[in-house]
Coordinates of C-alpha atoms and ligand atoms in Angstrom, one line a residue:
M1 CA -10.7 -50.7 31.0
E2 CA -11.0 -53.8 33.1
Q3 CA -9.8 -53.1 36.6
Y4 CA -7.3 -56.0 36.5
M5 CA -5.3 -54.2 33.8
I6 CA -4.3 -51.4 36.1
Y7 CA -3.0 -54.0 38.6
K8 CA -1.3 -55.9 35.7
N9 CA 0.6 -52.7 34.9
L10 CA 1.8 -52.7 38.5
G11 CA 3.1 -56.2 38.3
I12 CA 0.2 -58.1 39.9
S13 CA -0.7 -61.5 38.5
R14 CA -4.3 -62.5 37.7
E15 CA -4.5 -65.1 40.6
V16 CA -3.1 -62.6 43.2
Y17 CA -5.5 -59.9 42.0
E18 CA -8.5 -62.3 42.2
A19 CA -7.6 -63.5 45.6
G20 CA -7.5 -59.9 46.7
E21 CA -10.9 -59.1 45.2
R22 CA -12.5 -62.2 46.9
L23 CA -11.0 -61.4 50.2
E24 CA -11.9 -57.7 50.1
Q25 CA -15.6 -58.6 49.4
E26 CA -15.5 -61.0 52.3
L27 CA -14.0 -58.4 54.7
M28 CA -16.6 -55.7 53.8
P29 CA -18.5 -56.0 57.2
R30 CA -15.2 -55.5 59.0
F31 CA -14.3 -52.6 56.8
L32 CA -17.6 -51.0 57.6
E33 CA -16.9 -51.2 61.3
F34 CA -13.6 -49.3 60.7
D35 CA -15.4 -46.7 58.6
K36 CA -18.0 -46.2 61.4
N37 CA -15.2 -45.8 63.9
A38 CA -13.5 -43.3 61.7
E39 CA -16.7 -41.4 61.3
F40 CA -17.0 -41.1 65.1
N41 CA -13.4 -39.9 65.5
Q42 CA -13.6 -37.6 62.5
L43 CA -16.5 -35.8 64.2
K44 CA -14.7 -35.7 67.5
V45 CA -11.7 -33.9 65.9
L46 CA -14.0 -31.6 63.8
H47 CA -15.9 -30.7 66.9
A48 CA -12.7 -29.8 68.7
M49 CA -11.6 -27.7 65.8
Q50 CA -14.8 -25.8 65.6
K51 CA -15.0 -25.3 69.3
N52 CA -11.6 -23.7 69.3
R53 CA -12.4 -21.5 66.3
V54 CA -9.6 -22.8 64.2
S55 CA -9.0 -20.2 61.5
D56 CA -6.7 -19.4 58.6
G57 CA -4.7 -17.3 61.1
C58 CA -3.7 -20.5 63.0
F59 CA -1.5 -21.5 60.0
Q60 CA 0.6 -18.4 60.3
Y61 CA 4.3 -18.6 60.8
A62 CA 5.9 -17.7 64.1
T63 CA 9.6 -17.5 64.5
G64 CA 12.2 -16.6 67.1
Y65 CA 11.1 -17.1 70.7
G66 CA 7.6 -17.9 69.5
Y67 CA 5.7 -15.8 72.0
N68 CA 2.0 -15.6 71.3
D69 CA 2.1 -18.3 68.7
T70 CA -1.7 -18.7 68.6
G71 CA -1.7 -21.4 65.9
R72 CA 0.4 -23.5 68.3
D73 CA -1.7 -22.7 71.4
T74 CA -5.0 -23.4 69.6
L75 CA -3.8 -26.7 68.2
E76 CA -2.8 -27.8 71.7
Q77 CA -6.4 -27.0 72.9
V78 CA -7.7 -29.0 69.9
Y79 CA -5.7 -32.0 71.0
A80 CA -6.8 -31.5 74.6
D81 CA -10.5 -31.4 73.6
T82 CA -10.1 -34.4 71.3
F83 CA -8.5 -36.5 74.1
H84 CA -10.8 -35.0 76.7
T85 CA -7.8 -33.7 78.8
E86 CA -7.2 -30.4 80.5
S87 CA -4.1 -29.6 78.5
A88 CA -1.8 -30.8 75.8
L89 CA 1.7 -30.0 74.5
V90 CA 2.0 -30.6 70.7
R91 CA 5.3 -29.4 69.3
P92 CA 7.7 -29.8 66.4
Q93 CA 10.4 -29.5 69.1
I94 CA 9.4 -32.9 70.4
T95 CA 11.4 -34.8 67.9
C96 CA 9.8 -38.3 68.1
G97 CA 7.8 -40.7 70.2
T98 CA 10.7 -41.7 72.4
H99 CA 11.4 -38.0 73.1
A100 CA 7.8 -37.3 74.0
L101 CA 7.8 -40.3 76.5
S102 CA 11.1 -39.3 77.9
L103 CA 9.8 -35.8 78.3
A104 CA 6.7 -36.8 80.1
L105 CA 8.7 -39.1 82.5
S106 CA 11.5 -36.7 83.3
A107 CA 9.2 -33.7 83.7
N108 CA 7.2 -35.5 86.4
L109 CA 9.7 -37.7 88.2
R110 CA 12.1 -36.4 90.9
P111 CA 15.1 -38.0 92.6
G112 CA 13.9 -40.6 95.0
D113 CA 10.7 -41.4 93.0
E114 CA 10.0 -44.8 91.6
L115 CA 8.6 -45.5 88.2
L116 CA 6.6 -48.7 87.8
S117 CA 5.8 -50.6 84.6
P118 CA 2.9 -52.9 85.6
A119 CA 2.6 -54.4 82.1
G120 CA 6.0 -55.9 81.5
K121 CA 8.9 -54.6 79.6
P122 CA 8.4 -51.2 77.9
Y123 CA 9.3 -50.3 74.3
D124 CA 13.0 -50.9 73.5
T125 CA 14.0 -47.3 73.2
L126 CA 12.6 -46.6 76.7
E127 CA 15.2 -49.0 78.2
E128 CA 17.8 -46.3 77.8
V129 CA 15.5 -43.5 78.9
I130 CA 14.7 -45.3 82.1
G131 CA 18.2 -46.8 82.6
I132 CA 17.3 -50.5 82.4
R133 CA 20.3 -50.5 80.0
S134 CA 22.8 -48.1 81.4
S135 CA 22.8 -44.9 79.4
K136 CA 23.9 -41.3 79.6
G137 CA 21.2 -39.0 80.9
S138 CA 18.9 -41.8 82.0
L139 CA 16.4 -41.4 84.8
A140 CA 18.5 -43.9 86.8
E141 CA 21.4 -41.3 86.6
Y142 CA 19.1 -38.8 88.2
G143 CA 18.2 -41.2 91.1
V144 CA 14.8 -42.3 89.8
T145 CA 14.4 -46.0 90.5
Y146 CA 12.4 -48.5 88.3
R147 CA 10.4 -51.5 89.0
Q148 CA 8.6 -53.8 86.5
V149 CA 5.9 -56.5 86.9
D150 CA 6.1 -59.1 84.2
L151 CA 2.9 -60.2 82.4
K152 CA 1.1 -63.4 83.1
E153 CA 1.3 -66.3 80.7
D154 CA -1.7 -65.0 78.8
G155 CA -0.1 -61.6 78.2
Y156 CA -2.3 -59.7 80.8
F157 CA -1.7 -58.1 84.1
D158 CA -0.5 -59.9 87.3
Y159 CA -2.7 -57.9 89.7
P160 CA -1.4 -59.4 93.0
A161 CA 2.2 -58.7 92.0
I162 CA 1.3 -55.2 90.9
E163 CA -0.2 -54.6 94.3
R164 CA 2.9 -55.8 96.0
S165 CA 5.1 -53.6 93.8
L166 CA 3.3 -50.3 94.7
N167 CA 5.1 -48.6 97.5
E168 CA 5.5 -45.2 99.1
K169 CA 8.1 -44.2 96.5
T170 CA 5.9 -45.2 93.4
K171 CA 5.1 -41.9 91.7
L172 CA 4.3 -42.8 88.1
V173 CA 3.0 -45.9 86.3
T174 CA 3.7 -46.4 82.6
I175 CA 1.4 -48.5 80.4
Q176 CA 2.1 -49.3 76.8
R177 CA -1.0 -49.7 74.6
S178 CA 0.5 -51.3 71.6
K179 CA 2.5 -54.5 71.8
G180 CA 5.4 -52.9 69.8
Y181 CA 7.8 -55.7 68.9
Q182 CA 6.7 -58.0 71.7
V183 CA 4.6 -61.2 71.7
R184 CA 1.7 -60.1 73.8
P185 CA -1.7 -58.6 73.0
S186 CA -2.1 -54.9 72.4
Y187 CA -4.4 -53.7 75.0
S188 CA -7.9 -52.4 74.5
V189 CA -8.6 -49.0 76.1
E190 CA -11.1 -50.8 78.4
K191 CA -8.4 -53.2 79.7
I192 CA -6.1 -50.2 80.3
G193 CA -8.9 -48.5 82.2
E194 CA -9.2 -51.6 84.5
L195 CA -5.5 -51.5 85.2
I196 CA -5.6 -47.8 86.0
A197 CA -8.6 -48.2 88.3
F198 CA -6.8 -51.0 90.1
V199 CA -3.7 -49.0 90.7
K200 CA -5.5 -45.9 91.8
R201 CA -7.6 -47.8 94.2
I202 CA -4.4 -48.7 96.0
K203 CA -2.6 -45.4 95.5
P204 CA -5.0 -42.6 94.4
D205 CA -2.4 -40.0 93.8
I206 CA -0.3 -42.0 91.4
I207 CA 0.3 -40.6 87.9
C208 CA -0.8 -43.0 85.2
M209 CA 0.9 -42.4 81.8
V210 CA 0.0 -44.3 78.7
D211 CA 2.3 -44.8 75.7
N212 CA -0.4 -44.3 73.1
C213 CA 1.9 -44.9 70.0
Y214 CA 0.0 -46.6 67.2
G215 CA -3.2 -46.6 69.2
E216 CA -4.8 -43.2 68.5
F217 CA -8.2 -43.3 66.8
V218 CA -8.2 -47.1 66.6
E219 CA -11.2 -47.1 69.1
T220 CA -13.8 -44.4 69.8
I221 CA -12.3 -43.8 73.3
E222 CA -8.7 -43.1 74.3
P223 CA -6.8 -44.0 77.5
S224 CA -7.4 -40.5 78.7
D225 CA -11.2 -41.3 78.7
V226 CA -10.6 -44.1 81.3
G227 CA -8.4 -42.4 83.8
A228 CA -4.9 -41.9 82.2
D229 CA -3.4 -38.7 83.5
M230 CA -1.1 -38.4 80.5
V231 CA -1.3 -39.9 77.0
V232 CA 1.8 -39.7 74.8
G233 CA 2.6 -40.3 71.2
S234 CA 4.4 -39.4 67.9
L235 CA 3.1 -37.2 65.1
I236 CA 4.8 -39.4 62.5
K237 CA 2.4 -42.1 63.5
N238 CA -1.4 -42.0 63.8
P239 CA -2.2 -38.4 64.9
G240 CA 0.0 -36.7 62.3
G241 CA -2.2 -38.3 59.6
G242 CA 0.8 -38.7 57.3
L243 CA 1.2 -34.9 56.9
A244 CA 3.1 -33.9 60.0
P245 CA 6.8 -33.9 59.1
I246 CA 8.0 -34.1 62.7
G247 CA 6.6 -33.9 66.2
G248 CA 5.2 -35.4 69.4
Y249 CA 2.5 -34.8 71.9
V250 CA 1.6 -35.2 75.5
A251 CA -2.0 -34.6 76.6
G252 CA -3.2 -34.8 80.1
R253 CA -3.7 -33.1 83.5
E254 CA -2.8 -29.4 83.4
D255 CA -0.2 -29.6 86.2
L256 CA 1.6 -32.5 84.5
I257 CA 1.6 -30.8 81.1
E258 CA 2.9 -27.6 82.6
N259 CA 5.8 -29.6 84.0
C260 CA 6.4 -31.0 80.5
G261 CA 6.6 -27.4 79.2
Y262 CA 9.2 -26.4 81.7
R263 CA 11.2 -29.6 81.0
L264 CA 11.0 -29.2 77.2
T265 CA 12.1 -25.6 77.1
S266 CA 13.3 -24.2 80.4
P267 CA 12.2 -23.6 84.0
G268 CA 10.6 -20.2 83.9
L269 CA 9.8 -20.2 80.2
G270 CA 7.8 -23.3 79.8
R271 CA 5.1 -23.4 77.1
E272 CA 5.3 -19.7 76.3
V273 CA 8.3 -20.3 73.9
G274 CA 8.9 -22.6 71.0
A275 CA 8.0 -21.2 67.6
S276 CA 6.0 -23.4 65.3
L277 CA 8.0 -22.5 62.2
G278 CA 5.4 -23.0 59.6
V279 CA 4.5 -26.6 60.3
M280 CA 1.1 -25.7 61.8
Q281 CA -1.0 -26.3 58.7
S282 CA 0.4 -29.8 58.3
F283 CA -0.3 -30.5 62.1
Y284 CA -3.9 -29.4 61.8
Q285 CA -4.6 -31.0 58.5
G286 CA -2.9 -34.2 59.5
F287 CA -4.9 -34.4 62.7
F288 CA -8.0 -33.7 60.7
L289 CA -7.3 -36.6 58.3
A290 CA -5.9 -39.0 61.0
P291 CA -9.2 -40.8 61.8
V292 CA -9.6 -41.9 58.2
V293 CA -5.9 -42.6 57.6
V294 CA -6.0 -44.9 60.7
S295 CA -9.0 -46.7 59.2
S296 CA -7.1 -47.3 56.0
A297 CA -4.2 -48.7 58.0
L298 CA -6.6 -51.0 59.9
K299 CA -8.1 -52.3 56.7
G300 CA -4.6 -53.1 55.4
A301 CA -3.7 -54.8 58.6
V302 CA -6.8 -57.0 58.6
F303 CA -6.4 -57.8 54.9
A304 CA -2.8 -58.9 55.4
S305 CA -3.7 -60.9 58.4
N306 CA -6.4 -62.8 56.5
I307 CA -4.2 -63.5 53.5
Y308 CA -1.2 -64.8 55.4
E309 CA -3.3 -66.7 57.9
R310 CA -5.0 -68.6 55.0
L311 CA -1.5 -69.4 53.6
G312 CA -0.6 -71.1 56.8
Y313 CA 1.6 -68.4 58.4
G314 CA 1.3 -67.3 62.0
V315 CA -0.3 -63.9 62.3
V316 CA -0.7 -61.6 65.3
P317 CA -3.5 -60.4 65.7
N318 CA -5.3 -63.2 63.8
G319 CA -7.7 -62.5 61.0
S320 CA -10.8 -62.1 63.1
E321 CA -9.6 -60.6 66.4
S322 CA -10.6 -57.1 67.4
R323 CA -7.9 -54.4 66.8
H324 CA -6.2 -52.2 69.3
D325 CA -3.4 -50.8 67.3
I326 CA -2.4 -50.6 63.6
I327 CA 0.5 -53.1 63.7
Q328 CA 0.3 -56.5 62.1
A329 CA 2.9 -59.2 62.7
V330 CA 3.3 -62.1 60.2
E331 CA 5.7 -65.0 60.8
L332 CA 7.1 -65.9 57.4
K333 CA 9.1 -68.9 58.7
T334 CA 12.2 -68.1 56.6
A335 CA 14.7 -65.3 55.9
E336 CA 13.7 -65.5 52.2
G337 CA 10.1 -64.9 53.2
V338 CA 10.9 -61.8 55.2
I339 CA 13.0 -60.4 52.4
A340 CA 10.4 -61.1 49.7
F341 CA 7.7 -59.6 51.8
C342 CA 9.6 -56.4 52.4
K343 CA 10.7 -56.1 48.8
G344 CA 7.1 -56.3 47.7
V345 CA 6.0 -53.6 50.1
Q346 CA 8.8 -51.3 48.9
A347 CA 7.9 -51.9 45.3
A348 CA 4.3 -50.7 46.0
A349 CA 5.4 -47.4 47.5
P350 CA 4.7 -43.9 46.0
V351 CA 8.3 -42.9 46.8
D352 CA 11.5 -44.9 46.2
S353 CA 9.5 -47.8 44.7
F354 CA 12.6 -48.6 42.5
V355 CA 14.8 -49.1 45.5
T356 CA 15.5 -52.7 46.7
P357 CA 15.7 -53.1 50.5
E358 CA 18.4 -55.4 51.8
P359 CA 19.0 -56.7 55.3
W360 CA 21.7 -54.9 57.3
A361 CA 23.2 -54.6 60.7
M362 CA 21.4 -51.8 62.7
P363 CA 22.6 -50.3 66.0
G364 CA 20.7 -51.7 68.9
Y365 CA 19.7 -55.0 67.1
D366 CA 21.3 -58.3 67.6
S367 CA 20.6 -59.5 64.0
D368 CA 20.4 -58.0 60.6
V369 CA 17.1 -56.1 59.9
I370 CA 15.4 -55.4 56.6
M371 CA 13.1 -52.4 56.3
A372 CA 10.7 -51.3 53.6
A373 CA 9.6 -47.7 53.6
G374 CA 8.8 -45.6 50.6
A375 CA 7.5 -42.7 52.6
F376 CA 7.0 -39.0 52.1
V377 CA 8.2 -38.4 55.6
Q378 CA 11.4 -40.3 56.5
G379 CA 10.7 -43.0 59.0
S380 CA 7.0 -42.4 59.1
S381 CA 5.2 -45.5 60.1
I382 CA 1.7 -44.3 59.5
E383 CA 2.7 -44.6 55.9
L384 CA 2.9 -48.2 54.5
S385 CA 6.0 -49.7 56.0
A386 CA 7.4 -53.1 57.1
D387 CA 10.4 -54.3 58.9
G388 CA 11.7 -57.6 60.1
P389 CA 14.7 -58.9 62.0
I390 CA 16.4 -61.7 60.1
K391 CA 16.1 -64.3 62.9
P392 CA 13.5 -66.8 64.0
P393 CA 10.6 -66.7 64.0
Y394 CA 11.2 -64.5 60.9
A395 CA 8.4 -62.2 61.7
V396 CA 7.7 -59.1 59.7
Y397 CA 6.0 -56.1 61.4
F398 CA 3.8 -54.3 59.0
Q399 CA 1.9 -51.1 59.5
G400 CA 0.4 -48.0 58.0
G401 CA -1.1 -47.1 54.7
L402 CA -2.3 -43.5 54.1
T403 CA -5.1 -44.8 51.8
W404 CA -6.7 -48.2 51.6
P405 CA -6.0 -48.7 47.9
S406 CA -2.3 -48.1 48.4
A407 CA -2.2 -50.4 51.5
K408 CA -4.0 -53.1 49.4
L409 CA -1.5 -52.8 46.6
G410 CA 1.4 -53.1 49.1
I411 CA 0.0 -56.4 50.5
L412 CA -0.8 -57.8 47.1
K413 CA 2.8 -56.9 46.1
S414 CA 4.2 -58.7 49.1
L415 CA 2.2 -61.8 48.1
Q416 CA 3.3 -61.4 44.5
Y417 CA 7.0 -61.4 45.6
L418 CA 6.5 -64.5 47.8
S419 CA 4.9 -66.2 44.8
D420 CA 7.6 -65.1 42.4
A421 CA 10.2 -66.4 44.9
G422 CA 8.5 -69.8 44.9
L423 CA 7.5 -69.6 48.5
V424 CA 3.8 -69.7 47.9
S425 CA 2.2 -71.7 45.1
K426 CA -0.5 -70.6 42.6
E427 CA -2.8 -73.3 44.1
Q428 CA -2.4 -71.8 47.6
I429 CA -3.3 -68.4 46.3
Q430 CA -6.3 -69.7 44.5
K431 CA -7.6 -71.1 47.9
I432 CA -7.5 -67.7 49.7
Ligands
PLP1 C1 7.2 -46.0 67.9 C2 7.0 -46.3 69.4 C3 7.7 -45.6 70.3 C4 8.8 -44.7 70.0 O1 8.6 -43.8 69.0 P1 9.8 -43.2 68.1 O2 9.0 -42.1 67.4 O3 10.2 -44.3 67.2 O4 10.8 -42.7 69.0 C5 7.4 -45.9 71.6 N1 6.5 -46.8 72.0 C6 5.8 -47.5 71.1 C7 4.7 -48.4 71.5 C8 6.0 -47.2 69.7 O5 5.3 -47.9 68.8

């Protein structure tokens, strides 16, 4: 059967299909780079698994207190060896990325300490963790103060201002690798390393924490390879490989991770308790798959960027830039564009493809938001997903894709929906 027929069955027109084929051919050298990166990271993970003698026994079920949960303890060593850190805490009891970040901060800050963000505003949900927006249980309530150095015009670090902000109270510095929903570049691990080195030259004992969400396995090195004392992330993003149904991690210096253990469970108990409840196989297998899953997501991001750039939309990053996370922003100029894009992504999903997403008011947002997610794990954003606030510049944030062919279909579907809505012409598509 001609390949187009299978696309036709999925509602893709001939011109959209052909544009996709042409572009895919053109992007092959880029894709090969992602494959080589995945190869390196795959071997890194595999080596860590072999070194720690991962066995069938590691997938056994522990319940109750979870003492001697060897599957859990071994997995933590696998993470530590992959990230080249002394220790790691990888638990289903860490409910999400925000929780992992909150844990790492609250475990290692004490009343009177100051937290510094030298790279501008942190991720939205951290505003309440820190107390930038007043909130119950925030660090501010516990007497931890906060200081922030805004980014320069070009989106990079204002070193003289950072130097002025470091003082005798500054205990911990937080750096976010991915841009999240901001208009600034995502940072390369190298750039993060320069910032850490600068801060440590001025104050050697400062703790440097990196919010690693969406960044894991995008490069061959991680922030922990360039001086970060803690790296933190979510298992329903990159390192869970799409299989972990819940969880978060903190990897880093032994004393800091020990503190995280005492904060997560209880002083005196620490990492000794916390049963893994049967999720261990998905954690191991997801981590094993993660490097290749991340490369699929990167291919999807670059494919989308090139399509929409050629159609005249603003894209961040652009079609040829190097990648430092898996997020792709596309400015669709109109509400109709955002809605069509998200409906297309939803229609390409393996789960809930028959559901039509609609914009709605969400807590914490000042405009309606539309979200497309047809995921095996609810809210998982390593799976193909897109969301966009219905307000200028009508940007959609698109990420994930467990396999490249499914990511490709999602993007082609988004284009098909824009075309069907009359927002993009056949002639434009033929010029991609
Ligand atoms: C997703 C994300 C978080 C928060 O993670 P949740 O799992 O949504 O709580 C924090 N920082 C960045 C950069 C993220 O992308």
